[in-house]
Coordinates of C-alpha atoms in Angstrom, one line a residue:
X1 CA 0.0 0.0 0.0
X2 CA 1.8 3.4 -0.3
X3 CA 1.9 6.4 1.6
X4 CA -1.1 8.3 0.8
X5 CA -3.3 5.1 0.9
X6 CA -1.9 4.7 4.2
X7 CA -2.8 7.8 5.6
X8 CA -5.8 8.4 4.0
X9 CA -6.9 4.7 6.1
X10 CA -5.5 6.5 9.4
X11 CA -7.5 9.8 8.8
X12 CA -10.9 7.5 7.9
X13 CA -10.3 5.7 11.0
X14 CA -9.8 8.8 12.9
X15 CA -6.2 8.0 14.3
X16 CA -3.4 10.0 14.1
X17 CA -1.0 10.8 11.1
X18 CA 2.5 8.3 11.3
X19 CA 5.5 10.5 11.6
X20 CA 7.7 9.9 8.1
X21 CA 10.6 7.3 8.6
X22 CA 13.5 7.9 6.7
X23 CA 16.6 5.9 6.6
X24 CA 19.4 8.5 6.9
X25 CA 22.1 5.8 6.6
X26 CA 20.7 4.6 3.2
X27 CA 20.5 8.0 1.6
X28 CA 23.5 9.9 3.2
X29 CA 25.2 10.4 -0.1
X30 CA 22.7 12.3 -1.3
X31 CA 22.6 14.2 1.6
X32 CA 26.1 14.7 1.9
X33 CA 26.3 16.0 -1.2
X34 CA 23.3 18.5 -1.1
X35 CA 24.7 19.3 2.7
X36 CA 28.2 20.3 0.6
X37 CA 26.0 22.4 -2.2
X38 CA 24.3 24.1 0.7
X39 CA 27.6 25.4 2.4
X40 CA 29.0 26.4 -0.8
X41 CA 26.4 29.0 -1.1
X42 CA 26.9 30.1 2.6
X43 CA 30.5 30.6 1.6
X44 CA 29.5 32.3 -1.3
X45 CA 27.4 34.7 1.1
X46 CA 30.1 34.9 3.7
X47 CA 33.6 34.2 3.3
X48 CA 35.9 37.0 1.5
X49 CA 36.0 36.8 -1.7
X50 CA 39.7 36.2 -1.5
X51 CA 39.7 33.2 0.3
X52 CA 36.2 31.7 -1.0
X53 CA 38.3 29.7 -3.8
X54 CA 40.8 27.7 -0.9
X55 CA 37.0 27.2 1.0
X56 CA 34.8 25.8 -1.7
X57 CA 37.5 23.6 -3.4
X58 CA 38.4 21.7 -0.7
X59 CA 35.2 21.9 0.5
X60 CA 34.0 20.2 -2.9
X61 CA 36.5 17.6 -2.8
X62 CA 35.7 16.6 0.7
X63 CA 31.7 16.0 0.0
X64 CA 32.4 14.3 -3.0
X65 CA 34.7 11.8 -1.5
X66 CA 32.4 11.3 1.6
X67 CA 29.6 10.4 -0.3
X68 CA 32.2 8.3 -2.3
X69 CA 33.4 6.6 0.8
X70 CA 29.7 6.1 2.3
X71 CA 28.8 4.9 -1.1
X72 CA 31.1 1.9 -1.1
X73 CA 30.3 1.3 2.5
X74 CA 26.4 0.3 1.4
X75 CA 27.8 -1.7 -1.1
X76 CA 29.6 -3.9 0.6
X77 CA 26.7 -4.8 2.5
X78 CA 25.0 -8.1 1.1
X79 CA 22.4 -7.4 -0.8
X80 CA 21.9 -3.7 -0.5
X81 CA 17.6 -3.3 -1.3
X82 CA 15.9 -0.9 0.8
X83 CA 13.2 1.7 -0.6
X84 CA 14.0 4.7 1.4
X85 CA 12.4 7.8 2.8
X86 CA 9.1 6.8 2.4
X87 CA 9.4 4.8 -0.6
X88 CA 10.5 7.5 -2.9
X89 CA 14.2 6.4 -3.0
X90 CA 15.2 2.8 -4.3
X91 CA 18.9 2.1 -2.7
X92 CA 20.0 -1.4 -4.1
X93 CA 23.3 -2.5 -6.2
X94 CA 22.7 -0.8 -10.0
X95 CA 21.7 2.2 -8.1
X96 CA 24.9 2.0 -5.5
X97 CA 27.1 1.4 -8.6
X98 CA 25.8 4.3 -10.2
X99 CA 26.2 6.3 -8.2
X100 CA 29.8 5.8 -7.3
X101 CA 30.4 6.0 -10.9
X102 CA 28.9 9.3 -10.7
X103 CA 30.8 10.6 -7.6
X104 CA 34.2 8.9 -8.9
X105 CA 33.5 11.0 -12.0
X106 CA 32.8 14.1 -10.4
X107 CA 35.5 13.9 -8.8
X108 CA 37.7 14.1 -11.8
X109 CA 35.6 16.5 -13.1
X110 CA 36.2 18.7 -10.5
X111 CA 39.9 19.0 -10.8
X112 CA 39.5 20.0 -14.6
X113 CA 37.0 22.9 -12.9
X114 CA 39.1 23.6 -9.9
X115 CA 42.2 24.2 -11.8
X116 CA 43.6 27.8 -12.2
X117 CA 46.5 28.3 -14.6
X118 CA 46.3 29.1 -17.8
X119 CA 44.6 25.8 -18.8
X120 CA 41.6 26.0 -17.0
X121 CA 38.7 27.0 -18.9
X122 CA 36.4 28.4 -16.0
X123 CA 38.5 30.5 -13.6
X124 CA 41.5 30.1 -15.2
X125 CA 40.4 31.8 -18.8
X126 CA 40.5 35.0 -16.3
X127 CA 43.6 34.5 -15.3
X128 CA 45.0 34.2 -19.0
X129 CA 43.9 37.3 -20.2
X130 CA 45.4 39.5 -16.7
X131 CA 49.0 38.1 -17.7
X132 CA 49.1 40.2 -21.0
X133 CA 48.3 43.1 -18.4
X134 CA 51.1 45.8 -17.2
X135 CA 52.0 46.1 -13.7
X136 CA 49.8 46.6 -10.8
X137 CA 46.6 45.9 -12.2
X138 CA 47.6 42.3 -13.7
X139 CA 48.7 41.6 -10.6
X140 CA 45.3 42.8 -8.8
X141 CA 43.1 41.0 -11.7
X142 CA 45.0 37.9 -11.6
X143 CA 44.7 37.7 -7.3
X144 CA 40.9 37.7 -8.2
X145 CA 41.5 35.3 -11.0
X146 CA 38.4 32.4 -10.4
X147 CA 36.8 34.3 -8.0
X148 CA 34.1 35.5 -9.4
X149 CA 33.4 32.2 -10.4
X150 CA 33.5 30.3 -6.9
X151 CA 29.9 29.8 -7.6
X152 CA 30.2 27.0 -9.8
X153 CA 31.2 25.1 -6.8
X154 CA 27.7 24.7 -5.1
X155 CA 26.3 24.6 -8.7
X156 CA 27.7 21.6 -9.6
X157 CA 27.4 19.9 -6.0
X158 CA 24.0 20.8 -6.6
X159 CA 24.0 18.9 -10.2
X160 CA 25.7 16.3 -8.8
X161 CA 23.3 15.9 -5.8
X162 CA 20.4 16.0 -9.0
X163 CA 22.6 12.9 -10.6
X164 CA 22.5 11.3 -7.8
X165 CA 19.3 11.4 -7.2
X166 CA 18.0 10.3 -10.5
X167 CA 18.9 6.4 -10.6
X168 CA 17.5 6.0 -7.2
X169 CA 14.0 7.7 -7.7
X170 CA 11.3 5.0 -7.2
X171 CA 8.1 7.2 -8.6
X172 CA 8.0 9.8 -11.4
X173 CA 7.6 12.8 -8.5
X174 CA 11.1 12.3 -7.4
X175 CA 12.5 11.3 -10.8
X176 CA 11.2 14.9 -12.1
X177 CA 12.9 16.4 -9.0
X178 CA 16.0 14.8 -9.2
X179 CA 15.6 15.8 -13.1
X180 CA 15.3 19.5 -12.5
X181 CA 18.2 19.7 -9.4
X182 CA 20.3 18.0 -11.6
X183 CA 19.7 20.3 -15.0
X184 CA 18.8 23.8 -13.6
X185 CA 22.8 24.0 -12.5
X186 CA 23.9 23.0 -16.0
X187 CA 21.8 25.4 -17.3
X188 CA 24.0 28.2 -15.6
X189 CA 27.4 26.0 -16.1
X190 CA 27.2 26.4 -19.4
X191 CA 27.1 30.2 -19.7
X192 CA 30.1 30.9 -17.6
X193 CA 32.8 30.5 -19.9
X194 CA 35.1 33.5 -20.0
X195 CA 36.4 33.3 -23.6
X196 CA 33.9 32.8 -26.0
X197 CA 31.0 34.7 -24.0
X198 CA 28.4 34.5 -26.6
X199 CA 29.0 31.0 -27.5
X200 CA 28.7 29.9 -24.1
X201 CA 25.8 32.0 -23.3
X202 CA 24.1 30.7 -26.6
X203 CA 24.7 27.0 -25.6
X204 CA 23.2 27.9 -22.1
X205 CA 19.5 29.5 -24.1
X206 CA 19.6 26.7 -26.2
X207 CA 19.9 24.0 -23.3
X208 CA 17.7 26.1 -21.3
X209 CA 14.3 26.2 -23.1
X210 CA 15.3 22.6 -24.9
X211 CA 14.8 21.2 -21.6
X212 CA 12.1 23.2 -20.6
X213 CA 10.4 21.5 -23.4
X214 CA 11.5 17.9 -22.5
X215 CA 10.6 18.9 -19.0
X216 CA 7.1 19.3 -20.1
X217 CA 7.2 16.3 -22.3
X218 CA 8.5 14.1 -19.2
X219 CA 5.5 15.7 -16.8
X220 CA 2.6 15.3 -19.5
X221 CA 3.8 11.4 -19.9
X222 CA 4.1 11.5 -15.5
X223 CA 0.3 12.6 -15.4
X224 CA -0.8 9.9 -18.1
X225 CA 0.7 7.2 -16.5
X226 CA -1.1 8.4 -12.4
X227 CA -4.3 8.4 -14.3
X228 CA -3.7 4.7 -15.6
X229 CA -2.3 3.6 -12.8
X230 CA -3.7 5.8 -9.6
X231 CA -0.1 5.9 -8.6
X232 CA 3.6 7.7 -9.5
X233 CA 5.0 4.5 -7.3
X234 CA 7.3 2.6 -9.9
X235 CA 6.2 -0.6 -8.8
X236 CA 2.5 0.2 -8.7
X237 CA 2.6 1.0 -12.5
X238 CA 4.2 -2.2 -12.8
X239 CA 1.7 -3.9 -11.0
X240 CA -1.0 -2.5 -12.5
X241 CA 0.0 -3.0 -16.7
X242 CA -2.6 -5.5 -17.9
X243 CA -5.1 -5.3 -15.5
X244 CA -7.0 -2.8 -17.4
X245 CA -6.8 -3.1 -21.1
X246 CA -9.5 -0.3 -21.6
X247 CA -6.5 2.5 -20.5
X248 CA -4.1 0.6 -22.6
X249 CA -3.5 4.0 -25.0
X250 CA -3.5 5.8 -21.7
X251 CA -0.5 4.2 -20.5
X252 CA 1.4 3.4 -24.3
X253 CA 0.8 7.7 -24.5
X254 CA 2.4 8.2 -21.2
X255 CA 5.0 6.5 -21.9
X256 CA 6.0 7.6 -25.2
X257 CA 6.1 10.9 -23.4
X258 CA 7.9 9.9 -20.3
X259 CA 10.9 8.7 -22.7
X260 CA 10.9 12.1 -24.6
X261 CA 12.2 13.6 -21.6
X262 CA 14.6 10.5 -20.4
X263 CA 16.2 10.3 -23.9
X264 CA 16.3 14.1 -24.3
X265 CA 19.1 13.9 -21.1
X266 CA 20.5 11.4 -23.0
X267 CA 20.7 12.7 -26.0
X268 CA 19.3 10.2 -28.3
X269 CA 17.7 10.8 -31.9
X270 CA 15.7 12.7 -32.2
X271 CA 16.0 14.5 -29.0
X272 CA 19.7 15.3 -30.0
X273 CA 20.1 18.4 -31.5
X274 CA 21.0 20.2 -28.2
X275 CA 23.9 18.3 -27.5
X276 CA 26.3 19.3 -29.9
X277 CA 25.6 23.3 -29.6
X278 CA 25.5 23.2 -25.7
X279 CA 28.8 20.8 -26.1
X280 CA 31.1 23.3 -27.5
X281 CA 29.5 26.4 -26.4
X282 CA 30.0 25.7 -22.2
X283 CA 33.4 25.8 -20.9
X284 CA 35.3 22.6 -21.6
X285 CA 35.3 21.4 -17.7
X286 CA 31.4 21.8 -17.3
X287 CA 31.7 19.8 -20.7
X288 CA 33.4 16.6 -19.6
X289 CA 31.0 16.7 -16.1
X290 CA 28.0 16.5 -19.0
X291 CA 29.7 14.0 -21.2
X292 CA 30.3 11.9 -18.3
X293 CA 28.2 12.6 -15.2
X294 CA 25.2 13.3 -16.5
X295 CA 24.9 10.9 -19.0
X296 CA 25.4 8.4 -16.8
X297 CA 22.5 9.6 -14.7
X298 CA 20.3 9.3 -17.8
X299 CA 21.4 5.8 -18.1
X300 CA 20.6 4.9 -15.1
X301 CA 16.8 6.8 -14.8
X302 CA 16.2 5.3 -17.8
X303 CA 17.3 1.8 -16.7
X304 CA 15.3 2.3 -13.6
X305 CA 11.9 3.1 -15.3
X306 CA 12.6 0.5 -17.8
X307 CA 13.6 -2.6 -15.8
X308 CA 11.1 -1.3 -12.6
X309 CA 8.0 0.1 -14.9
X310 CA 8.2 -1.2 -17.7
X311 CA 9.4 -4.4 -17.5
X312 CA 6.3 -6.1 -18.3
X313 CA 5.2 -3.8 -21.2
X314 CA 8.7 -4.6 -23.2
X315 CA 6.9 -6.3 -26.4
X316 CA 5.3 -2.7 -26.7
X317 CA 8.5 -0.1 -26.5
X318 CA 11.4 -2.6 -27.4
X319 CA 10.4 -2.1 -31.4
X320 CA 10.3 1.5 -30.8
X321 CA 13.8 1.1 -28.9
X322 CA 15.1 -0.7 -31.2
X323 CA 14.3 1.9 -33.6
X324 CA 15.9 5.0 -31.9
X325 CA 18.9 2.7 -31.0
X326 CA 19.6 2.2 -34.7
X327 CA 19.2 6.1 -35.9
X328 CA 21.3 7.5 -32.5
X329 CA 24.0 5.1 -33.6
X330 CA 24.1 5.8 -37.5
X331 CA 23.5 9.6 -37.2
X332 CA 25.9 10.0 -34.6
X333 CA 28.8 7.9 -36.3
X334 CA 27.7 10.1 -39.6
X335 CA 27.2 13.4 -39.0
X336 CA 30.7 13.3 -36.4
X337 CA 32.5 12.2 -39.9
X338 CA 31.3 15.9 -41.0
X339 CA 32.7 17.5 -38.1
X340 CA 35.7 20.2 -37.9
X341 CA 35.4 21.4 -34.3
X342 CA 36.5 18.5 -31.7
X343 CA 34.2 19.1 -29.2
X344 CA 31.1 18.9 -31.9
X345 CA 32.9 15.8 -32.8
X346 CA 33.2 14.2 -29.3
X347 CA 29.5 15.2 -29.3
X348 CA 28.5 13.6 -31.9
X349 CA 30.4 10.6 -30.6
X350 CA 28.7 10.8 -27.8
X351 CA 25.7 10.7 -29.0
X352 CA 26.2 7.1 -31.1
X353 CA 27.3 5.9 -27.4
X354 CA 24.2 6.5 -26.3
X355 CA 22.7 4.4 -29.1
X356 CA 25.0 1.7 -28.2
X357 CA 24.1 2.2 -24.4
X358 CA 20.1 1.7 -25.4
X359 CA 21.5 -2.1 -26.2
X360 CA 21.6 -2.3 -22.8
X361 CA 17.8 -1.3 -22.0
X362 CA 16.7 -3.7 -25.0
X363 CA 18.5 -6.5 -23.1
X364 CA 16.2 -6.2 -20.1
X365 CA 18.2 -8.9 -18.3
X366 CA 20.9 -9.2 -15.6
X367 CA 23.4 -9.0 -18.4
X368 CA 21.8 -6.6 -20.2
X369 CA 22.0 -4.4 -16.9
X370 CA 25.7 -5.5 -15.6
X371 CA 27.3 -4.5 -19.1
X372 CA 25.3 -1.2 -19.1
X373 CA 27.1 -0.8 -16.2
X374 CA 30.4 -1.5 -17.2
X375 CA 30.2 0.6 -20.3
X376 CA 29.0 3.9 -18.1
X377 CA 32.1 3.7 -15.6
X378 CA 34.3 2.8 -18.9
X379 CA 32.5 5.7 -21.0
X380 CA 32.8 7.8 -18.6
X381 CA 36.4 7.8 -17.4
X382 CA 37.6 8.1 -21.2
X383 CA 34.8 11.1 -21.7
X384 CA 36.9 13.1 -19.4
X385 CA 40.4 12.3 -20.2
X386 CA 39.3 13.7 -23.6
X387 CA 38.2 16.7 -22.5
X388 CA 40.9 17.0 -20.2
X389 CA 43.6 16.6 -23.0
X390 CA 41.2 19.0 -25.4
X391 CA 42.0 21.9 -22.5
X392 CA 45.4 21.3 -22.4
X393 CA 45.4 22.5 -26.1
X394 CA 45.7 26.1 -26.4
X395 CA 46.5 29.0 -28.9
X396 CA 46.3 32.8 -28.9
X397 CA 42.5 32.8 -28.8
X398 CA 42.0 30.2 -26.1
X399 CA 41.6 26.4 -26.4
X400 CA 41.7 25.3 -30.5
X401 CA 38.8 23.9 -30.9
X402 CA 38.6 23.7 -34.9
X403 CA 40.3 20.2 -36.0
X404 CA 43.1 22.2 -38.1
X405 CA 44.4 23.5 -35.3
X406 CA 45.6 20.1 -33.8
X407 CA 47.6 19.2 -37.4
X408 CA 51.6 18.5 -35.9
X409 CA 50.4 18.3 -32.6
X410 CA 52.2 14.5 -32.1
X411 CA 55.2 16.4 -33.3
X412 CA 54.7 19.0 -31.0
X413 CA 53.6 17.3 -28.2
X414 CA 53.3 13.4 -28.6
X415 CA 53.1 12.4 -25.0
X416 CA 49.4 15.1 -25.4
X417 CA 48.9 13.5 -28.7
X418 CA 49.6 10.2 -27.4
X419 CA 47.3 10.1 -25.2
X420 CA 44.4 11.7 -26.6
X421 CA 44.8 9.0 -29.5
X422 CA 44.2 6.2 -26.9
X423 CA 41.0 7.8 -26.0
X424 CA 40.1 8.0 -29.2
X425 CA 40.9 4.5 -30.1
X426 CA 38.7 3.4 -26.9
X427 CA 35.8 5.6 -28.0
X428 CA 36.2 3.0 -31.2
X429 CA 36.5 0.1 -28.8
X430 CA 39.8 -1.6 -30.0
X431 CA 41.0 -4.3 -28.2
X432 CA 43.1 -3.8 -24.8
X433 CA 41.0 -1.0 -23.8
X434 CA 38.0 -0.5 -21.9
X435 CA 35.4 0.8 -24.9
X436 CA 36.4 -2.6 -26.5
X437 CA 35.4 -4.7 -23.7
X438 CA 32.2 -2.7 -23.0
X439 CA 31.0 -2.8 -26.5
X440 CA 31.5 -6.8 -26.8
X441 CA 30.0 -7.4 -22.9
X442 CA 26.9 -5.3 -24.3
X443 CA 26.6 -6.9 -27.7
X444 CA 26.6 -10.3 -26.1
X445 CA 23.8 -9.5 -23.6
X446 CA 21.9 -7.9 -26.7
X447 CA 22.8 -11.6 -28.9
X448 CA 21.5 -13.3 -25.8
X449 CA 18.2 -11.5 -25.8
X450 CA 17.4 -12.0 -29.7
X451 CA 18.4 -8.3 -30.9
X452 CA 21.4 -9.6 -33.2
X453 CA 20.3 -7.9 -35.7
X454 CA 20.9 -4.3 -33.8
X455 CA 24.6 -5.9 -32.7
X456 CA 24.9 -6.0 -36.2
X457 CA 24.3 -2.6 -37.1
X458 CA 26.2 -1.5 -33.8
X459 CA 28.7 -3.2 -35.4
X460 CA 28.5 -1.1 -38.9
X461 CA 28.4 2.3 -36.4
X462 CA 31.4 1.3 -35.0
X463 CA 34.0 0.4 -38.3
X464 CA 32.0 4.1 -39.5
X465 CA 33.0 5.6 -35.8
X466 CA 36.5 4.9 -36.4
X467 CA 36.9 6.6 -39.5
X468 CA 36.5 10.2 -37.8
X469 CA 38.7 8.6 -35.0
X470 CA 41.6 7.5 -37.0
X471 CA 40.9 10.7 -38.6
X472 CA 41.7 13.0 -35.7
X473 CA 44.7 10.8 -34.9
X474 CA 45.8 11.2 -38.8
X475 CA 46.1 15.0 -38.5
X476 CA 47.8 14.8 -34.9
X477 CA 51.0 12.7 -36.2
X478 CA 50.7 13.1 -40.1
X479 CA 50.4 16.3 -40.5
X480 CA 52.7 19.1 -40.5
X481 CA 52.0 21.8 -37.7
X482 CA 51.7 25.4 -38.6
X483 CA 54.3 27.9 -37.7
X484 CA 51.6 29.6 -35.0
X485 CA 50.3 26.3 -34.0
X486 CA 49.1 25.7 -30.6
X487 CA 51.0 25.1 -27.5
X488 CA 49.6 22.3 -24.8
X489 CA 49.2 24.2 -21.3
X490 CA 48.7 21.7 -18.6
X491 CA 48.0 23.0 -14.7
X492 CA 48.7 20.2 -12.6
X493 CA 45.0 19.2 -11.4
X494 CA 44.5 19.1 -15.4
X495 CA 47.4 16.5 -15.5
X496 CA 46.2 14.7 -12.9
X497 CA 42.8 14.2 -14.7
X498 CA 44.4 12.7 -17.3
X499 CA 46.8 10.8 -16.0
X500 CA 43.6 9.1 -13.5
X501 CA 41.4 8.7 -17.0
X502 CA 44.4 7.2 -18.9
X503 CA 44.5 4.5 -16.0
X504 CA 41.3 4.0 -15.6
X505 CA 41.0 3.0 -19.4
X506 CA 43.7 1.4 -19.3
X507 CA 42.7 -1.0 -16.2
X508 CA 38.9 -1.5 -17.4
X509 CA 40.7 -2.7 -20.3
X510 CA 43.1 -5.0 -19.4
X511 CA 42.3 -6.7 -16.3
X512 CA 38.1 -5.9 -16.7
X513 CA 37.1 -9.2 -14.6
X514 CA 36.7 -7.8 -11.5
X515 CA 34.9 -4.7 -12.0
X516 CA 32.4 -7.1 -14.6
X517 CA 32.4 -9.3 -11.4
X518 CA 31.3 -6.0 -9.4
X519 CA 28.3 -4.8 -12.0
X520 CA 27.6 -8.6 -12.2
X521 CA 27.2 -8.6 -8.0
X522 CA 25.4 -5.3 -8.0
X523 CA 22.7 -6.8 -10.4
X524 CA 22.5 -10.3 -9.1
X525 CA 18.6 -9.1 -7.9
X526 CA 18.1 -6.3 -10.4
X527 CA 16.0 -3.0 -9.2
X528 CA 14.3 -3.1 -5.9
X529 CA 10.5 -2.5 -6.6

C-alpha cells in the first residue's frame, strides 16, 4: 500500500498521522552531497571573496569523497535493497554502482573545474587574459582570477546531488525532481565560460528552453501514467499493466512521453540536437561533467523506469527502442564524420554511445544491466580524459577547438597526442581497452536476448566511428604543424585528470574481470520495486 493510501486509512479511522521514517544511513550520499551544495552557497554569502576559492574547493573535494566513501560502504553490504524515505528512493546494487560512478566522476571533473593556470577553462580563462596586463593591475586582476566564479562550486554539487538522485528515484515525482536539481545548475554552467561569452551563453539559451520543453514532455507522460495507474510508485505502475486493457492507450501515451524527456538527457535521436551546440558552447570542464556525469544519470533513470515500470510492457516499447537505437548510432557515427570542431565531434560521438548504451535497456536482463554498467564507468572515465587533454590544447584565442588547429600536434607534443589518441581509439573500442570490452559485454547481452540484428548494425556504427577517430589521430602525427600552432598548457590538477582517466581506461581494459564481477554482483537481484 503506499503512503497516501496509508494515511488516508488512518485519517478515515480517525487516528493519528505516522510521523515519516526515513533511513538516513541509506540515503546519506545524497545528503552529503546537497549538505556540501548548501555550504558552498553560505561561503559564497560569507567568506571573502579572497579566500572563497581555498573554502569551496576543498570543501567540494571533501563532500564528494564522503559520499564516495559512504557509497562503497552500502555496497559492501549483502544485498543492499531498501526503498528509502518513504518509498521515494530505491537504494539497491545498480543504483549504488551508479552512483559511485557518478561521484568517482565528479570527482575528476572537478579538478579539470578547480584548476587555475592558464589551462583551465572556467576561472582560469581570467587569469590568461590579466597576464598580458602591465603592472599593478595584472597583478590585482589575476589575485581575483576564479573568484568570481567560486559559484560554480555549489552549482555543480547541486548537479551532482540531482545525478545522484536520479537512478534511485522509485516514482516519477522524485525522478522529475531529481531531473530539474540536476539540469537547472547545468543550465547556468554552461554560460560561464570566460572566452567565447556569446558562445557559451548561446549553448546555455539553447539547453535552457530545450529542456524546458523535455521537461514538459517528461511531466505530461508523468500525469498519463497516475491516471492509468492511480499511482507515480514505480512498482505500482508495474503492478497495475494489464489489468486494465480499456487504458491501454493511456499508458502506451504516457510512456511515449515519459521517454521524450529521459532520452532528451541522453541525448538520443531525435532528441539530439542540443547536444552538440551546448557541447562546444559551455566551458570545456562543465563539458566533460556532461559527457560523463550526466549521461550516466540518464542511463541509469532510464534503466530504472525500464527494468522497474516497464518491464512487463517490453513487447510494446522494445520495437520502438530498437528503432531510436539504430538512428542514434548511425546519425551520430555520420554526421561526427562531417565535423571540424573537436568538441562537436566528441559530441557527436557521444551521441552514437548512447545508441549503443540503449542495447543495454533492450536486453532487459541481468546482463543486459551488468554490461550497461560497465560501459558507463568505462565511458565515462575516457569522456573526461578527452576533454581534459582538449584543454590542455591552447592557442592565442583560447583552447583550439577547430580540428586544423591540432595538425603536428604528435610532433609538438606526442606524449598530449599520445594520449588523446588512446582515448580515441577506446571511443572506437579496439581491443586492450575499456570501450572494447564494454561494447563486446553489451553486444553479447543484446545476442543473448534475440536483438542480433541491432549488434549487427552497432557493429557497422562502430567500423564508421572509427573513420573520424583514426581521422583525428591522422592530423595529430601526419600532418605538419603550422608555424603559429598551438601550444599544450597543462596545470597540474589538469594533469592529474588525465593521467587518472588514462589509468582507468587502461585498467577497465586489461584486467576488466573484476569490476564485470562487481556490475555482475550489484545486479544479481536487479532494481528493488
Amino acid at each position: 500500500m503506499s503512503t497516501s493510501h496509508q494515511v488516508s486509512a488512518v485519517l478515515a479511522q480517525g487516528g493519528d498521522i505516522p510521523a515519516p521514517h526515513i533511513e538516513y544511513g541509506q540515503i546519506m550520499p545524497l545528503l552529503l552531497v546537497l549538505g556540501i551544495a548548501v555550504a558552498g552557497v553560505l561561503v559564497e554569502a560569507f567568506v571573502g571573496r579572497r579566500a572563497r576559492y581555498y573554502v569551496q574547493v576543498p570543501l567540494a573535494f571533501l563532500g564528494l569523497a564522503g559520499a564516495f566513501a559512504w557509497t562503497a560502504v552500502l555496497g559492501w553490504k549483502d544485498n543492499p535493497h531498501h526503498v528509502a524515505a518513504e518509498g521515494a528512493l530505491g537504494v539497491d546494487g545498480p543504483t549504488l554502482f551508479i552512483q559511485g560512478t557518478i561521484l568517482l566522476l565528479g570527482l575528476v571533473s572537478l579538478l579539470l573545474i578547480a584548476e587555475r593556470g592558464e589551462g583551465g577553462s572556467v576561472g582560469g580563462h581570467f587569469a590568461a587574459q590579466a597576464s598580458a596586463l602591465p603592472g599593478s593591475e595584472a597583478e590585482q586582476r589575476t589575485a581575483q582570477a576564479g573568484v568570481t566564479q567560486t559559484e560554480v562550486y555549489p552549482l555543480m554539487m547541486f548537479a551532482v546531488g540531482g545525478m545522484i538522485m536520479f537512478p534511485a528515484a522509485n516514482d516519477l515525482l522524485t525522478l522529475f525532481v531529481a531531473l530539474e536539481v540536476m539540469s537547472l545548475p547545468l543550465y547556468l554552467l554552461c554560460g560561464l565560460a570566460r572566452r567565447r561569452r556569446l558562445l557559451s551563453q548561446e549553448a546555455a539559451v539553447k539547453y535552457f528552453l530545450l529542456g524546458a520543453f523535455s521537461s514538459a514532455f517528461f511531466l505530461y507522460g508523468a500525469a498519463l501514467l497516475y491516471g492509468y495507474a492511480g499511482s507515480v510508485r514505480l512498482s505500482d505502475i508495474s503492478a497495475q499493466i494489464g489489468k486494465d486493457a480499456g487504458s491501454e492507450t493511456l499508458l502506451l501515451a504516457g510512456v511515449a512521453l515519459l521517454s521524450v524527456g529521459l532520452l532528451f538527457k541522453l541525448g538520443g535521436v531525435p532528441f539530439h540536437m542540443w547536444k552538440p551546440d551546448v557541447y562546444q558552447g559551455a566551458p570545456t570542464p562543465i563539458t566533460a561533467l556532461m559527457a560523463s556525469g550526466t549521461v550516466v544519470a540518464a542511463f541509469g533513470g532510464i534503466l530504472r523506469v525500464y527494468y522497474v515500470a516497464f518491464e512487463t510492457l517490453r513487447w510494446d516499447w522494445r520495437p520502438v527502442m530498437w528503432g531510436v537505437a539504430i538512428i542514434t548510432m548511425v546519425a551520430g557515427s555520420l554526421i561526427a564524420i562531417t565535423q571540424t570542431d573537436i568538441k562537436r565531434l566528441l559530441a557527436y560521438s557521444s551521441i552514437a554511445h548512447a545508441g549503443f548504451l540503449l542495447m543495454g535497456v533492450i536486453a532487459t536482463s541481468p546482463n543486459g544491466l551488468s554490461s550497461s554498467l560497465f560501459y558507463l564507468l568505462a565511458y565515462g572515465f575516457a569522456s573526461v580524459g578527452a576533454f581534459a587533454v582538449v584543454t590542455m590544447v591552447r592557442d592565442a584565442g583560447g583552447e583550439a577547438g577547430h580540428l586544423s588547429r591540432w595538425a603536428g600536434l604528435g610532433k609538438r607534443s606526442p606524449v598530449v597526442a599520445g594520449v588523446m589518441a588512446f582515448f580515441l581509439l577506446t571511443f572506437a573500442g579496439i581491443p586492450l581497452t575499456s570501450g572494447f570490452t564494454g561494447k563486446f559485454a553489451l553486444f553479447k547481452a543484446a545476442v543473448e536476448e534475440g536483438a542480433t540484428p541491432l549488434v549487427i548494425v552497432a557493429v557497422i556504427a562502430s567500423a564508421v566511428a572509427a573513420f573520424f577517430y583514426v581521422r583525428v589521430i591522422v592530423v595529430m602525427f601526419f600532418s605538419e604543424p603550422d608555424a603559429d600552432g598551438p601550444v599544450v598548457v597543462a596545470g597540474p590538477a589538469t594533469a592529474v585528470a588525465v593521467a587518472l582517466g588514462v589509468t582507468a581506461t587502461v585498467v577497465l581494459g586489461v584486467i576488466p574481470q573484476p569490476v564485470l564481477d562487481l556490475a555482475g554482483q550489484a545486479t544479481t537481484h536487479m532494481f528493488v520495486r
